[in-house]
Short mmCIF file of C-alpha atoms and ligand atoms in Angstrom, two decimals:
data_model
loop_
_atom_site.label_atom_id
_atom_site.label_comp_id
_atom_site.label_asym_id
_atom_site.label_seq_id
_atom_site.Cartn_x
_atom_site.Cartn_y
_atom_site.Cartn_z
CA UNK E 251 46.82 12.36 36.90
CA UNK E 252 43.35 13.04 35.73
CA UNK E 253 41.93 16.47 35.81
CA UNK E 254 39.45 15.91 38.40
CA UNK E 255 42.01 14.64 41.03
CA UNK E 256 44.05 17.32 40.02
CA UNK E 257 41.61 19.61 40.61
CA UNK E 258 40.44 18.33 43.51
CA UNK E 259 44.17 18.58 45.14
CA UNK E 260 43.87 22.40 44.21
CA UNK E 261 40.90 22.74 45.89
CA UNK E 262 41.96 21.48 48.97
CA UNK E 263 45.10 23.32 48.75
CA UNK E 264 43.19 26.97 48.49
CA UNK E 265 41.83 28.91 50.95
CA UNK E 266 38.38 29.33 50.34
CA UNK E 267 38.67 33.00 49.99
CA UNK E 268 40.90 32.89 46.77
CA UNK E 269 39.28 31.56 43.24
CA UNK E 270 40.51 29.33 41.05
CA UNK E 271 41.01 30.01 37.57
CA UNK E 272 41.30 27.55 35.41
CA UNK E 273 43.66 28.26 32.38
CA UNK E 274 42.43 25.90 29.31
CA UNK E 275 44.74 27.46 26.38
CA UNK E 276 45.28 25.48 23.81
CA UNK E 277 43.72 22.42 25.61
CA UNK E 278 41.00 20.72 23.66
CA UNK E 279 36.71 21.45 24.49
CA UNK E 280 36.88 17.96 25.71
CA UNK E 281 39.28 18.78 28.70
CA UNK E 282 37.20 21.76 29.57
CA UNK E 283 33.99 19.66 30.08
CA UNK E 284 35.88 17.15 32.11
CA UNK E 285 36.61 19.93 34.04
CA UNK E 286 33.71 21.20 34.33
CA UNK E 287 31.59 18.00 34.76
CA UNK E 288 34.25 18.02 38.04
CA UNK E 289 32.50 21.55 38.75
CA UNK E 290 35.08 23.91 37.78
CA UNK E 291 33.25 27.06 36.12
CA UNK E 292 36.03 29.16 35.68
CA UNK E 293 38.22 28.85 32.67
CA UNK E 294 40.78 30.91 31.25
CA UNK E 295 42.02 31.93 27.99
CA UNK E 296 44.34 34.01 25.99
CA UNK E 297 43.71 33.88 22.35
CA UNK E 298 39.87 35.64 21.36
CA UNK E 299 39.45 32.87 18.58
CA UNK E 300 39.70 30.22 20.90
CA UNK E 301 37.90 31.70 23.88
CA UNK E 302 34.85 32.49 21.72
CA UNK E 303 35.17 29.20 19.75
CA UNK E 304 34.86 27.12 23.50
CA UNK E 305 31.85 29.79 24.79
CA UNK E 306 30.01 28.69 21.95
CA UNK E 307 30.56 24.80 22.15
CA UNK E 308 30.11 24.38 26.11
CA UNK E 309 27.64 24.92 28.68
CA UNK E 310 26.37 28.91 29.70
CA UNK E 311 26.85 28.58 32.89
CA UNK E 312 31.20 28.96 32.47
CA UNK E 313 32.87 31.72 33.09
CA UNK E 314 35.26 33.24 30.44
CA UNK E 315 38.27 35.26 31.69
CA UNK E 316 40.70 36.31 29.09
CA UNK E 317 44.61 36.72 30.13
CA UNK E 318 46.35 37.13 27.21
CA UNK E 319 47.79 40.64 25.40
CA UNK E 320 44.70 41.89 24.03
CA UNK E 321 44.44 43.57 20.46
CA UNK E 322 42.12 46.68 20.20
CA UNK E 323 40.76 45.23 16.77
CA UNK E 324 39.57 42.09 18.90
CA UNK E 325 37.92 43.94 21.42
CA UNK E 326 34.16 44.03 19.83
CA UNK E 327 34.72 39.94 19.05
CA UNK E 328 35.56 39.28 22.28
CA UNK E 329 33.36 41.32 24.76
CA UNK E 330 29.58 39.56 24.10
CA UNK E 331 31.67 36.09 25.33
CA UNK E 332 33.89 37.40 28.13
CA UNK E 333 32.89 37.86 31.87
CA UNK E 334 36.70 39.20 32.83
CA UNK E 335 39.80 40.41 31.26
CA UNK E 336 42.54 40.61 33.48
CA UNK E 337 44.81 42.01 30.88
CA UNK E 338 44.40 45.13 30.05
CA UNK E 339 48.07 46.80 29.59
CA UNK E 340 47.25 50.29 27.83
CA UNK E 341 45.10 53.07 28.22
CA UNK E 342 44.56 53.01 24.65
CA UNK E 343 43.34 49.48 25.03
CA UNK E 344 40.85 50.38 28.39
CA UNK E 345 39.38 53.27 25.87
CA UNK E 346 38.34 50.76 23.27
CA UNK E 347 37.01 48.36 26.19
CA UNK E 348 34.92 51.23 27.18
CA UNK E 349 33.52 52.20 23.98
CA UNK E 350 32.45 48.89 22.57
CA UNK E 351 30.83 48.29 25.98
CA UNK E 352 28.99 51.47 25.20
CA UNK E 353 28.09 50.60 22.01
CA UNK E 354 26.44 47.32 23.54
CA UNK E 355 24.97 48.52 26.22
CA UNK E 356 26.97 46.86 28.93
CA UNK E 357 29.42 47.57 31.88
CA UNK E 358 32.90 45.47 31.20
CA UNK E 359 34.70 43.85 34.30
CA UNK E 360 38.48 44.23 33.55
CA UNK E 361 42.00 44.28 35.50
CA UNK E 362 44.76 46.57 35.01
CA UNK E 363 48.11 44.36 34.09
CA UNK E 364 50.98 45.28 36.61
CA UNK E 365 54.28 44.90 34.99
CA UNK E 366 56.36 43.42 38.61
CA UNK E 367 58.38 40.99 36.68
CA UNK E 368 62.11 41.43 36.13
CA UNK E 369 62.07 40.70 32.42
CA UNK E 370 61.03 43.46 29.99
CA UNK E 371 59.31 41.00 27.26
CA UNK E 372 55.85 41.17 29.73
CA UNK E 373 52.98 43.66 28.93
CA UNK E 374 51.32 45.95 31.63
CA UNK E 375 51.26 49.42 33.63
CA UNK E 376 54.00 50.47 35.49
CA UNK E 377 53.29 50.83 39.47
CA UNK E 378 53.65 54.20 39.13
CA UNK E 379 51.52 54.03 35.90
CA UNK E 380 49.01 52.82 37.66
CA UNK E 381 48.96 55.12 41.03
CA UNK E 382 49.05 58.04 38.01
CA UNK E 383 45.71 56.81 37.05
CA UNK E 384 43.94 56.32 40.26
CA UNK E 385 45.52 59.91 42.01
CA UNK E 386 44.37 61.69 38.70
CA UNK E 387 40.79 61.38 38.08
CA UNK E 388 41.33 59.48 34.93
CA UNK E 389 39.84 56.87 36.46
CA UNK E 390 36.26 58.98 35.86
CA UNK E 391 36.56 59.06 32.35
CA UNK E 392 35.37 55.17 31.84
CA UNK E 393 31.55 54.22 32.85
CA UNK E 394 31.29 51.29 30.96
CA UNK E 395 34.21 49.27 32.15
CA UNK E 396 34.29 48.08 36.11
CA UNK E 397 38.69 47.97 36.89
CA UNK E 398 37.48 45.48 39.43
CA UNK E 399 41.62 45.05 40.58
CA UNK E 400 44.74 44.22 39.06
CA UNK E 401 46.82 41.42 37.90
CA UNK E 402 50.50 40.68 37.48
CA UNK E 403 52.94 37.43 36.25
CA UNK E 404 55.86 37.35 38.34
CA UNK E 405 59.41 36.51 36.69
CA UNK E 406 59.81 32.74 35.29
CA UNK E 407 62.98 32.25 37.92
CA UNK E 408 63.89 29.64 40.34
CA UNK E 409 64.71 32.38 43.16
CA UNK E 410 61.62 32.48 45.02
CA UNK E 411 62.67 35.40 47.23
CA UNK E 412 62.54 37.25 44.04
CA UNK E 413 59.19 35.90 42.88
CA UNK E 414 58.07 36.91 46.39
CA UNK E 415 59.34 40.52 46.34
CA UNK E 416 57.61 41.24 43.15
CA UNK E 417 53.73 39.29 44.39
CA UNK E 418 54.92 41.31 47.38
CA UNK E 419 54.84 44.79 45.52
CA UNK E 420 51.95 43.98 44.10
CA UNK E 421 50.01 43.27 47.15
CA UNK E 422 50.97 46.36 48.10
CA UNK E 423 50.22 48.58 45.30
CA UNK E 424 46.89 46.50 45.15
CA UNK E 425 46.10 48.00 48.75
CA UNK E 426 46.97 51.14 48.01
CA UNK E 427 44.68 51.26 45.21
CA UNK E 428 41.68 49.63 47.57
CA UNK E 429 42.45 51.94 50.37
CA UNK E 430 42.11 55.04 48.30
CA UNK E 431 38.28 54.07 48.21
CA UNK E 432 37.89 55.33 44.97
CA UNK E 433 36.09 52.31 43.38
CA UNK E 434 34.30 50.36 45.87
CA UNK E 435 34.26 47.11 43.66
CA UNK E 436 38.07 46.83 43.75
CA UNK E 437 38.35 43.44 44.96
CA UNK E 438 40.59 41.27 42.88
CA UNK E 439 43.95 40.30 42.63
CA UNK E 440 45.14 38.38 39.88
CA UNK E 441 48.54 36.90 40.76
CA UNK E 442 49.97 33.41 41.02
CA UNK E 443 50.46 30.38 38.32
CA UNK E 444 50.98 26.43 38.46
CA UNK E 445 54.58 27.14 39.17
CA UNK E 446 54.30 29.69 42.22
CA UNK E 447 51.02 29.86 43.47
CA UNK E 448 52.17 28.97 47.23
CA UNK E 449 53.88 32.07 47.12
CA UNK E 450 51.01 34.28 45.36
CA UNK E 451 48.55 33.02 47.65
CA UNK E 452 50.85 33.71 51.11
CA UNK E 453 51.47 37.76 49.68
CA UNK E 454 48.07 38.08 49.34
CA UNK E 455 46.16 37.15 45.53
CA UNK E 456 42.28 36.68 45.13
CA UNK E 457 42.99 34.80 42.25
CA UNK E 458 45.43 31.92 40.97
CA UNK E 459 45.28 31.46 37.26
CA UNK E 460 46.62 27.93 36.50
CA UNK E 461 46.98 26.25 33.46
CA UNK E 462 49.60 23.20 33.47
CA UNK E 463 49.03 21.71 36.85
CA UNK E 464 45.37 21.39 36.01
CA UNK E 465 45.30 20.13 32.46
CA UNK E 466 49.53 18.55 32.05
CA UNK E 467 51.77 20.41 29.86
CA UNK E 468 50.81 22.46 26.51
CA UNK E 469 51.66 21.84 23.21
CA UNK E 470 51.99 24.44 21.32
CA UNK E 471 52.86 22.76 18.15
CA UNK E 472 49.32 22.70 16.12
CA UNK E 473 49.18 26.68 17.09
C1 PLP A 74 49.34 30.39 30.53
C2 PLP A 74 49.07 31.39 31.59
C3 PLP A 74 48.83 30.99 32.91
C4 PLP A 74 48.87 29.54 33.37
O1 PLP A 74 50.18 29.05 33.32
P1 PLP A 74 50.57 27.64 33.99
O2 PLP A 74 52.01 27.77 34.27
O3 PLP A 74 50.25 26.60 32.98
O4 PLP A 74 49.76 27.49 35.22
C5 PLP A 74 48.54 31.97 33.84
N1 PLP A 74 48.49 33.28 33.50
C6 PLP A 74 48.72 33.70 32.25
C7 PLP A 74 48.65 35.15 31.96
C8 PLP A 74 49.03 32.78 31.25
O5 PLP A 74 49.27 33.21 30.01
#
């Protein structure tokens, strides 16, 4: 299947009110632009190299979001290039985010990582991590970075009530965060891949990051 069809199935599988990211790791520039030439602007990445590599080859009108675990050395690379991370999994990390942004001159858009998944190899905040942050004011302490939501990988399983449970705790977490009112531009939620977007999408995400179903299967081999 070409991209474009592919993406064009997507697109008339999502609501309109939930974005599509479109995860190009490890795929070539040349896939990108076919996606893009089919009017995708979104692209994701999780490897700084690469991400800033692509910005600088294709046209200035994409979006970069970067999903992957994020080193603090990398931050400074990264942040002239980026318009998004949605994995930011330490506090130690968001303090780095928020003083290279300083340093620039600019206001970062980022999204806390929610650990939901059963298996303990996946990076991110606890739930109760994360409530910690918002109920103390430590939230305060960071001007230059926007938490604009959070974002979560469920567990790679077949058992789909357990997928749903954990996009299910997330949703709610993710409310209870928004409802506290304590940063009006909490409005995304990052949750749902090629394999289980259905189910992201009916507990609630903003946001579907998919990689494979858009672009065919990776290959990790020349990595
Ligand atoms: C690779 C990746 C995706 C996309 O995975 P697919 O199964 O190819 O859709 C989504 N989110 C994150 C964080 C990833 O690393």
């Amino acid at each position: 299947m070409s991209i474009a069809v592919a993406l064009e199935i997507l697109r008339r599988e999502i609501p309109a009110n939930v974005t599509l990211l479109a995860v190009s790791k490890t795929h070539p520039v040349e896939a990108v632009r076919e996606a893009y030439v089919a009017g995708q602007r979104a692209f994701g990445e999780n490897k700084v190299q690469e991400l800033v590599n692509k910005a600088q080859t294709l046209p200035a009108d994409i979006e970069w979001h970067f999903i992957g675990h994020l080193q603090t050395n990398k931050v400074k690379t990264l942040l002239p290039f980026v318009s998004l991370i949605h994995s930011v999994d330490s506090l130690k990390l968001l303090q780095v985010i928020e003083s290279e942004s300083a340093k620039l001159g600019r206001r970062t858009r980022v999204l806390l990582q929610v650990h939901i998944a059963q298996e303990d190899t996946k990076f991110g905040f606890t739930p109760e991590e994360v409530r910690a942050f918002f109920t103390t004011s430590d939230w305060k302490a960071y001007s230059h970075v926007e938490i604009a939501g959070l974002m979560g990988m469920a567990s790679n399983t077949n058992d789909r009530e357990q997928v749903r449970r954990e996009f299910h705790s997330l949703k709610k977490l993710f409310d209870e965060v928004k409802g506290a009112g304590l940063l009006e531009y909490i409005s995304i939620l990052s949750m749902g891949m090629s394999g289980d977007y259905p189910i992201a999408i009916a507990e609630g995400s903003t946001l579907i990051r998919v990689g494979s179903r858009i672009f065919g299967a990776r290959s990790y081999t020349k990595h």
